[in-house]
XYZ file of C-alpha atoms in Angstrom:
492
model
C 44.393 -16.986 8.435
C 42.445 -20.270 8.552
C 42.193 -22.480 5.511
C 38.508 -21.540 5.244
C 39.301 -17.844 5.421
C 42.117 -18.279 2.976
C 39.729 -19.885 0.490
C 37.431 -16.888 0.676
C 40.375 -14.542 0.239
C 41.572 -16.357 -2.866
C 38.081 -16.214 -4.346
C 37.923 -12.456 -3.748
C 41.232 -11.767 -5.459
C 40.515 -13.610 -8.724
C 41.129 -11.290 -11.686
C 37.809 -10.151 -13.086
C 37.026 -8.307 -16.311
C 34.458 -5.534 -15.939
C 31.380 -6.190 -18.052
C 28.733 -3.508 -18.507
C 25.149 -4.385 -19.269
C 22.244 -2.461 -20.705
C 19.505 -1.933 -18.170
C 16.971 -1.520 -20.995
C 17.862 -4.865 -22.538
C 17.680 -6.644 -19.227
C 14.273 -5.289 -18.240
C 12.526 -7.905 -20.400
C 13.748 -10.951 -18.485
C 10.530 -12.025 -16.820
C 9.977 -15.655 -15.911
C 6.256 -16.138 -15.545
C 5.946 -18.964 -18.101
C 8.091 -21.745 -19.619
C 8.096 -19.816 -22.899
C 9.392 -16.733 -21.128
C 12.115 -18.779 -19.455
C 13.164 -20.327 -22.750
C 13.367 -16.915 -24.394
C 15.467 -15.575 -21.546
C 17.971 -18.404 -21.874
C 18.557 -17.419 -25.488
C 19.034 -13.724 -24.820
C 20.499 -13.669 -21.312
C 23.855 -11.879 -21.048
C 26.973 -13.680 -19.945
C 27.657 -13.599 -16.224
C 31.127 -12.691 -14.945
C 33.371 -15.747 -14.922
C 33.636 -16.148 -11.096
C 29.846 -16.073 -10.688
C 29.308 -18.457 -13.590
C 31.958 -20.779 -12.158
C 30.193 -20.793 -8.786
C 26.858 -21.561 -10.451
C 28.433 -24.474 -12.301
C 30.228 -25.802 -9.216
C 27.045 -25.651 -7.123
C 24.950 -27.015 -10.005
C 22.576 -24.060 -9.877
C 20.587 -23.715 -13.141
C 20.611 -20.194 -14.535
C 16.826 -20.246 -14.537
C 16.861 -20.572 -10.734
C 19.105 -17.546 -10.250
C 18.410 -13.798 -10.136
C 20.907 -11.006 -9.615
C 20.919 -7.207 -9.441
C 23.989 -5.073 -8.783
C 23.770 -1.277 -9.091
C 26.200 1.465 -8.107
C 25.089 3.958 -5.471
C 26.788 6.768 -7.366
C 26.454 7.749 -11.007
C 29.607 5.825 -11.855
C 30.168 2.105 -11.772
C 29.086 -1.181 -13.261
C 25.477 -2.343 -13.400
C 24.878 -6.077 -13.585
C 21.434 -7.639 -13.890
C 20.357 -11.194 -14.595
C 16.738 -12.416 -14.420
C 16.349 -9.326 -12.275
C 12.626 -8.680 -12.782
C 11.522 -12.209 -11.901
C 9.822 -12.251 -8.480
C 11.242 -15.030 -6.305
C 10.820 -16.289 -2.759
C 13.458 -14.363 -0.751
C 13.217 -15.987 2.720
C 14.562 -13.704 5.473
C 15.994 -11.144 3.069
C 12.385 -9.894 2.986
C 13.193 -8.202 6.295
C 15.060 -5.596 4.226
C 11.672 -4.469 2.878
C 9.994 -4.594 6.291
C 12.712 -2.639 8.079
C 13.026 0.001 5.349
C 9.268 0.600 5.280
C 9.106 0.702 9.090
C 11.904 3.244 9.448
C 10.264 5.499 6.887
C 6.602 5.098 7.817
C 6.928 4.874 11.609
C 10.173 6.749 12.259
C 13.327 5.592 14.080
C 12.106 6.819 17.497
C 8.792 4.894 17.485
C 8.114 3.018 20.755
C 5.291 0.740 21.935
C 3.589 0.624 25.338
C 2.371 -2.225 27.537
C 0.261 -1.242 30.539
C -1.379 -2.577 33.677
C -4.746 -0.797 33.996
C -7.336 -1.012 36.762
C -10.773 0.432 37.418
C -9.508 1.510 40.828
C -6.433 2.399 42.812
C -5.198 -0.098 45.414
C -6.724 0.514 48.849
C -4.706 1.619 51.859
C -3.619 -1.996 52.404
C -2.425 -2.369 48.831
C -5.353 -4.558 47.763
C -6.935 -4.466 44.305
C -10.368 -6.019 44.672
C -11.218 -6.246 40.971
C -9.575 -7.510 37.803
C -6.331 -6.069 36.494
C -5.997 -5.464 32.755
C -2.713 -6.125 30.980
C -3.038 -4.214 27.711
C -0.636 -4.810 24.832
C -0.172 -2.510 21.858
C 1.881 -4.855 19.697
C 5.366 -4.240 21.082
C 7.681 -6.071 18.651
C 9.813 -7.270 21.545
C 9.384 -7.425 25.301
C 12.217 -9.322 26.958
C 11.858 -11.156 30.244
C 13.879 -8.353 31.883
C 11.481 -5.668 30.666
C 8.485 -7.677 31.804
C 10.090 -8.082 35.217
C 10.485 -4.295 35.442
C 6.826 -3.834 34.512
C 5.768 -6.227 37.281
C 8.126 -4.537 39.726
C 6.665 -1.136 38.816
C 3.208 -2.470 39.636
C 4.440 -3.568 43.030
C 6.170 -0.211 43.568
C 2.830 1.519 42.912
C 1.677 0.054 46.206
C -0.172 -3.019 44.961
C 0.336 -5.952 47.334
C -2.602 -8.217 46.583
C -4.660 -8.796 43.420
C -8.009 -10.428 44.177
C -9.276 -10.641 40.605
C -7.906 -12.090 37.392
C -5.350 -10.686 34.985
C -7.266 -9.796 31.816
C -4.918 -10.124 28.844
C -5.999 -7.600 26.192
C -4.611 -8.591 22.778
C -7.231 -6.726 20.781
C -4.696 -4.378 19.175
C -4.081 -7.098 16.557
C -6.805 -8.707 14.463
C -5.112 -11.842 13.174
C -6.268 -15.386 12.464
C -5.202 -18.212 14.789
C -1.651 -19.287 13.958
C -0.370 -22.868 13.780
C 3.356 -22.786 14.673
C 3.839 -26.290 13.257
C 2.434 -25.457 9.822
C 5.551 -24.046 8.146
C 8.218 -26.644 8.861
C 6.942 -28.825 11.713
C 9.188 -27.081 14.261
C 6.367 -25.627 16.319
C 8.367 -25.587 19.546
C 10.978 -23.271 18.040
C 10.169 -19.623 18.920
C 10.860 -18.398 15.374
C 7.639 -20.109 14.247
C 5.317 -18.170 16.568
C 2.658 -15.953 15.087
C 2.073 -12.302 16.017
C 0.617 -11.385 19.408
C -0.267 -7.866 20.553
C 0.817 -8.923 24.046
C 3.953 -10.902 23.209
C 6.200 -11.425 26.235
C 9.728 -12.803 25.856
C 8.777 -14.527 22.588
C 6.861 -16.956 24.846
C 10.137 -18.776 25.190
C 12.158 -20.543 27.835
C 15.942 -20.470 27.770
C 18.253 -23.298 28.808
C 22.036 -23.280 29.000
C 23.373 -26.719 28.065
C 26.815 -27.333 29.552
C 28.469 -30.723 28.853
C 30.672 -32.365 31.494
C 32.879 -35.044 29.933
C 33.934 -36.490 33.291
C 30.355 -36.850 34.514
C 29.162 -38.138 31.148
C 26.240 -35.727 31.043
C 25.270 -32.260 29.864
C 23.817 -30.180 32.682
C 20.764 -28.013 32.083
C 20.525 -24.549 33.604
C 17.283 -22.575 33.079
C 17.601 -18.812 32.867
C 15.737 -17.378 34.644
C 14.336 -20.038 36.945
C 10.539 -19.952 36.779
C 8.496 -21.628 39.529
C 6.124 -24.182 38.028
C 8.498 -25.173 35.202
C 10.632 -28.178 36.080
C 13.558 -29.369 33.975
C 15.632 -32.528 34.272
C 19.060 -31.780 35.717
C 20.991 -33.306 32.832
C 21.046 -35.153 29.509
C 23.392 -38.089 28.745
C 26.291 -37.337 26.399
C 26.910 -38.995 23.043
C 29.866 -39.284 20.670
C 27.812 -38.246 17.646
C 28.553 -35.246 15.443
C 27.046 -31.907 16.374
C 25.083 -31.067 13.239
C 21.524 -31.882 14.326
C 21.902 -31.632 18.095
C 18.420 -30.177 18.616
C 16.890 -33.341 17.202
C 19.420 -35.587 18.898
C 18.328 -34.472 22.358
C 14.799 -35.584 21.331
C 12.704 -33.071 23.297
C 9.266 -34.116 24.523
C 6.872 -31.281 25.418
C 3.764 -33.415 25.993
C 3.853 -32.050 29.545
C 4.695 -28.424 28.738
C 5.571 -27.540 32.336
C 7.838 -30.558 32.691
C 9.703 -31.064 29.403
C 11.687 -34.247 28.912
C 14.742 -34.909 26.741
C 14.764 -38.524 25.634
C 17.910 -38.421 23.528
C 21.562 -37.564 24.100
C 23.615 -34.399 23.708
C 26.740 -34.609 21.487
C 29.881 -33.859 23.500
C 31.467 -32.429 20.336
C 28.997 -29.539 20.399
C 30.457 -27.940 23.500
C 28.246 -25.433 25.367
C 24.972 -24.585 23.665
C 21.974 -22.372 24.351
C 18.512 -23.816 23.782
C 15.317 -21.814 23.330
C 11.923 -23.464 23.186
C 8.251 -22.612 23.495
C 5.636 -25.027 24.799
C 2.808 -22.964 26.316
C -0.080 -20.980 24.888
C 0.060 -17.205 25.206
C -2.199 -17.132 28.302
C -0.459 -20.127 29.915
C 2.913 -18.472 29.487
C 1.705 -15.222 31.071
C 0.126 -17.188 33.918
C 3.356 -18.968 34.801
C 5.706 -16.012 34.334
C 3.544 -13.388 36.043
C 2.745 -15.667 39.005
C 6.431 -16.353 39.567
C 7.547 -12.739 39.244
C 4.695 -11.373 41.338
C 5.489 -13.780 44.147
C 9.199 -12.891 44.000
C 8.207 -9.211 44.203
C 6.342 -9.922 47.426
C 2.828 -9.818 46.001
C -0.157 -12.119 46.488
C -2.411 -13.392 43.708
C -4.625 -16.469 43.363
C -6.395 -15.621 40.124
C -5.883 -16.630 36.521
C -4.831 -15.052 33.237
C -7.854 -14.868 30.942
C -8.231 -13.231 27.584
C -10.446 -10.169 27.375
C -10.609 -6.513 26.430
C -10.433 -3.242 28.292
C -13.983 -1.814 28.450
C -14.764 0.982 25.999
C -15.903 3.228 28.856
C -12.531 3.025 30.587
C -11.510 6.670 30.384
C -11.513 6.919 34.175
C -9.473 3.735 34.682
C -6.051 4.052 36.272
C -2.753 3.187 34.593
C -0.861 1.510 37.437
C 2.316 0.567 35.562
C 3.723 1.075 32.081
C 6.515 -0.363 29.997
C 7.974 1.261 26.899
C 9.677 -0.819 24.260
C 13.083 -0.098 22.871
C 12.946 2.418 19.996
C 12.346 1.164 16.494
C 15.998 1.736 15.576
C 17.119 -0.862 18.122
C 14.320 -3.273 17.203
C 15.250 -3.119 13.511
C 18.878 -3.718 14.474
C 17.967 -6.877 16.404
C 15.572 -8.040 13.700
C 18.110 -7.797 10.872
C 21.303 -8.741 12.681
C 19.810 -11.938 14.101
C 16.961 -12.481 11.623
C 14.281 -12.325 14.317
C 11.008 -13.477 12.762
C 8.849 -12.499 15.720
C 10.006 -8.883 15.675
C 9.449 -8.831 11.909
C 5.884 -10.142 12.159
C 4.996 -7.699 14.931
C 6.641 -4.781 13.158
C 4.936 -5.601 9.879
C 1.485 -5.427 11.497
C 2.391 -2.068 13.038
C 2.619 -0.653 9.502
C -1.124 -0.989 8.929
C -2.624 2.483 8.586
C -5.613 2.269 10.944
C -7.674 4.567 13.102
C -6.680 5.008 16.757
C -8.837 2.206 18.179
C -8.960 0.023 15.084
C -6.974 -3.245 15.351
C -4.039 -3.881 13.050
C -4.371 -6.610 10.436
C -2.281 -8.165 7.684
C -4.370 -6.731 4.859
C -3.777 -3.205 6.125
C -0.069 -3.849 6.602
C 0.333 -5.195 3.073
C -1.567 -2.246 1.639
C 0.726 0.193 3.462
C 3.868 -1.534 2.163
C 2.553 -1.701 -1.403
C 1.658 1.992 -1.336
C 5.131 2.830 -0.044
C 6.766 0.611 -2.685
C 4.690 2.232 -5.423
C 6.079 5.616 -4.349
C 9.527 4.189 -5.168
C 8.212 3.122 -8.603
C 8.547 -0.562 -7.839
C 6.162 -2.465 -10.156
C 3.339 -4.264 -8.384
C 4.382 -7.496 -10.114
C 7.817 -7.320 -8.446
C 6.670 -7.392 -4.821
C 4.313 -9.628 -2.875
C 4.566 -9.633 0.924
C 2.934 -12.170 3.222
C 3.891 -11.498 6.853
C 7.034 -9.349 6.716
C 9.406 -11.953 8.149
C 10.250 -13.948 5.036
C 9.135 -17.157 6.740
C 6.754 -17.698 3.868
C 6.519 -19.418 0.518
C 4.071 -16.892 -0.941
C 6.246 -13.808 -0.423
C 7.958 -12.948 -3.710
C 10.402 -10.122 -4.468
C 12.504 -9.417 -7.537
C 16.158 -8.536 -7.115
C 15.411 -5.284 -8.933
C 12.874 -4.419 -6.231
C 15.473 -5.140 -3.561
C 18.147 -2.873 -5.034
C 15.583 -0.128 -5.640
C 14.753 -0.162 -1.923
C 18.435 -0.363 -0.992
C 19.381 2.608 -3.166
C 16.410 4.606 -1.894
C 17.384 3.958 1.713
C 21.002 4.899 0.999
C 19.800 8.347 0.028
C 17.208 8.671 2.796
C 17.467 10.418 6.196
C 17.186 6.976 7.822
C 20.277 5.638 6.025
C 22.519 5.337 9.134
C 19.919 3.399 11.127
C 19.087 1.138 8.196
C 22.610 0.286 7.082
C 23.866 -0.309 10.624
C 21.111 -2.900 11.154
C 22.445 -5.184 8.405
C 24.929 -7.939 9.350
C 28.575 -7.173 8.531
C 30.493 -9.856 6.653
C 32.903 -11.712 8.916
C 31.990 -9.516 11.889
C 28.488 -9.984 13.340
C 24.944 -11.268 13.024
C 24.101 -13.904 10.456
C 27.206 -12.935 8.421
C 29.649 -13.458 11.297
C 31.031 -16.703 9.868
C 30.996 -15.533 6.252
C 34.416 -13.909 5.758
C 33.852 -12.919 2.129
C 34.868 -9.250 1.599
C 35.345 -9.161 5.354
C 34.109 -5.970 6.975
C 33.208 -4.453 3.609
C 29.681 -5.782 3.149
C 26.424 -5.162 5.023
C 24.290 -8.126 3.955
C 20.921 -9.530 5.016
C 20.813 -13.243 4.322
C 17.873 -15.535 3.730
C 17.459 -19.297 3.844
C 14.572 -21.734 3.939
C 14.182 -25.003 2.072
C 14.804 -24.417 -1.651
C 15.631 -20.744 -1.087
C 18.892 -18.867 -0.589
C 19.281 -15.096 -0.875
C 21.287 -11.992 -0.032
C 20.432 -8.286 -0.109
C 22.544 -5.376 1.061
C 25.564 -3.207 0.371
C 29.160 -3.885 -0.648
C 32.025 -1.401 -0.556
C 34.620 -2.188 -3.204
C 38.389 -2.223 -2.765
C 38.454 1.114 -4.568
C 35.951 2.641 -2.137
C 32.836 2.631 -4.331
C 29.556 1.360 -2.890
C 26.985 -0.903 -4.530
C 23.525 -2.242 -3.745
C 23.414 -6.006 -4.260
C 20.669 -8.643 -4.303
C 20.784 -12.268 -5.392
C 18.282 -15.111 -5.032
C 18.348 -18.826 -5.813
C 15.063 -20.731 -5.825
C 15.084 -24.473 -6.335
C 16.625 -27.675 -4.941
C 20.159 -26.380 -5.583
C 19.649 -23.509 -3.115
C 20.832 -25.581 -0.171
C 24.392 -25.666 -1.549
C 24.465 -22.196 -3.098
C 26.293 -20.168 -0.433
C 29.397 -20.104 -2.723
C 27.237 -18.467 -5.394
C 26.205 -15.700 -2.997
C 29.807 -15.276 -1.857
C 31.003 -15.124 -5.474
C 28.575 -12.277 -6.122
C 29.857 -10.345 -3.101
C 33.467 -11.016 -4.103
C 32.876 -9.880 -7.661
C 31.427 -6.589 -6.452
C 34.178 -6.177 -3.863
C 36.731 -6.534 -6.644
C 35.387 -3.572 -8.667
């Protein structure tokens, strides 16, 4: 066992006294005003020693910390601290999104993307008019799935497209999104807004492979897309690996010919780099043109935004793509904290008529109605976009554990639980060896926010729903606090 792993193990095996708390007494700890916070400090119960020690070590004020721990059976210890105070949860908000989606849409839900034309190709395989590419908000369409869609179009007998590709994104009604607004990292795919015709997260993928002898890191695009030209390599440096994305100093002023003006740290070893630099239509233009040519087709048009005509009942569906089922999408969203899937999935929750576009207001209303059916107070839950990449989303730890317990007893329990990262095993918990293999935990982190929400199985075999949030400057160093919570529950 490594020294790091050994440290976690020692934390988990500290002797802990079981302390039981009154749920009634704790229900009054609401922090909406300084007076309320002062009152709570006077009446707040004592936290278990290991959790209090972690708070002290990480210099996390008690007023910045919320915690809810409830047993999933009728027996066990309940622990609550500032549990009704709504706080910014970061990516742990995906617990709410995925639970609502599994219940409101069903695990087998799929989304379609279609090529539609007013006519069939002629006997020579020529389409004389425009070709519509109609999206219905698929939460994820990988480059491989898009390639299959293009190949299916070619297999239908289409050889030449004389018109334009009309990109129909009308299934979503959302305001223009600035990817740089949240944290300035607008070229990182996680900052993209929703798009009813999202393809491959509009991203390009580069394998960075350092060669010490050559003194450079070689760049390998995957797949290679005609029209996008990369430099062959980046010089190596002897710097530490922490901020390697900034150290390579990417320049996307020419989006089809990105430059890297910095150096890549040799200490990093092989890395994978995702970036986005093109608008939605530009990305489709480049990717479709390349794939269509490789499939043996001819096209000299452009991708332009538009909408399938209302009188299109007689139009022909020339090729279709079906997304992965919701179960798999939720798995990918939670395991790897995929913000794009979360945003797309959240919009899908809006309860609209067949031809009515999805919008954020409708999605929020659907989630609030669902939460109200679980008797979650309206004051305990505010959702912005479903991904947690937000500073206006606010969720109490009590709301989290209510959802977690509800899902544990729901028909969708297996799909939901299996989507959460397993401590020390996979996803965003792969490197967190606390209670290894015995916790399914969704993590959350943005500036001034750290959170966890999920399930822990104790050494004795009991199961608990757990949620903890730190808001404030101390959040950046508060992973030991989250781990102490998990350890304390594991030790029941």
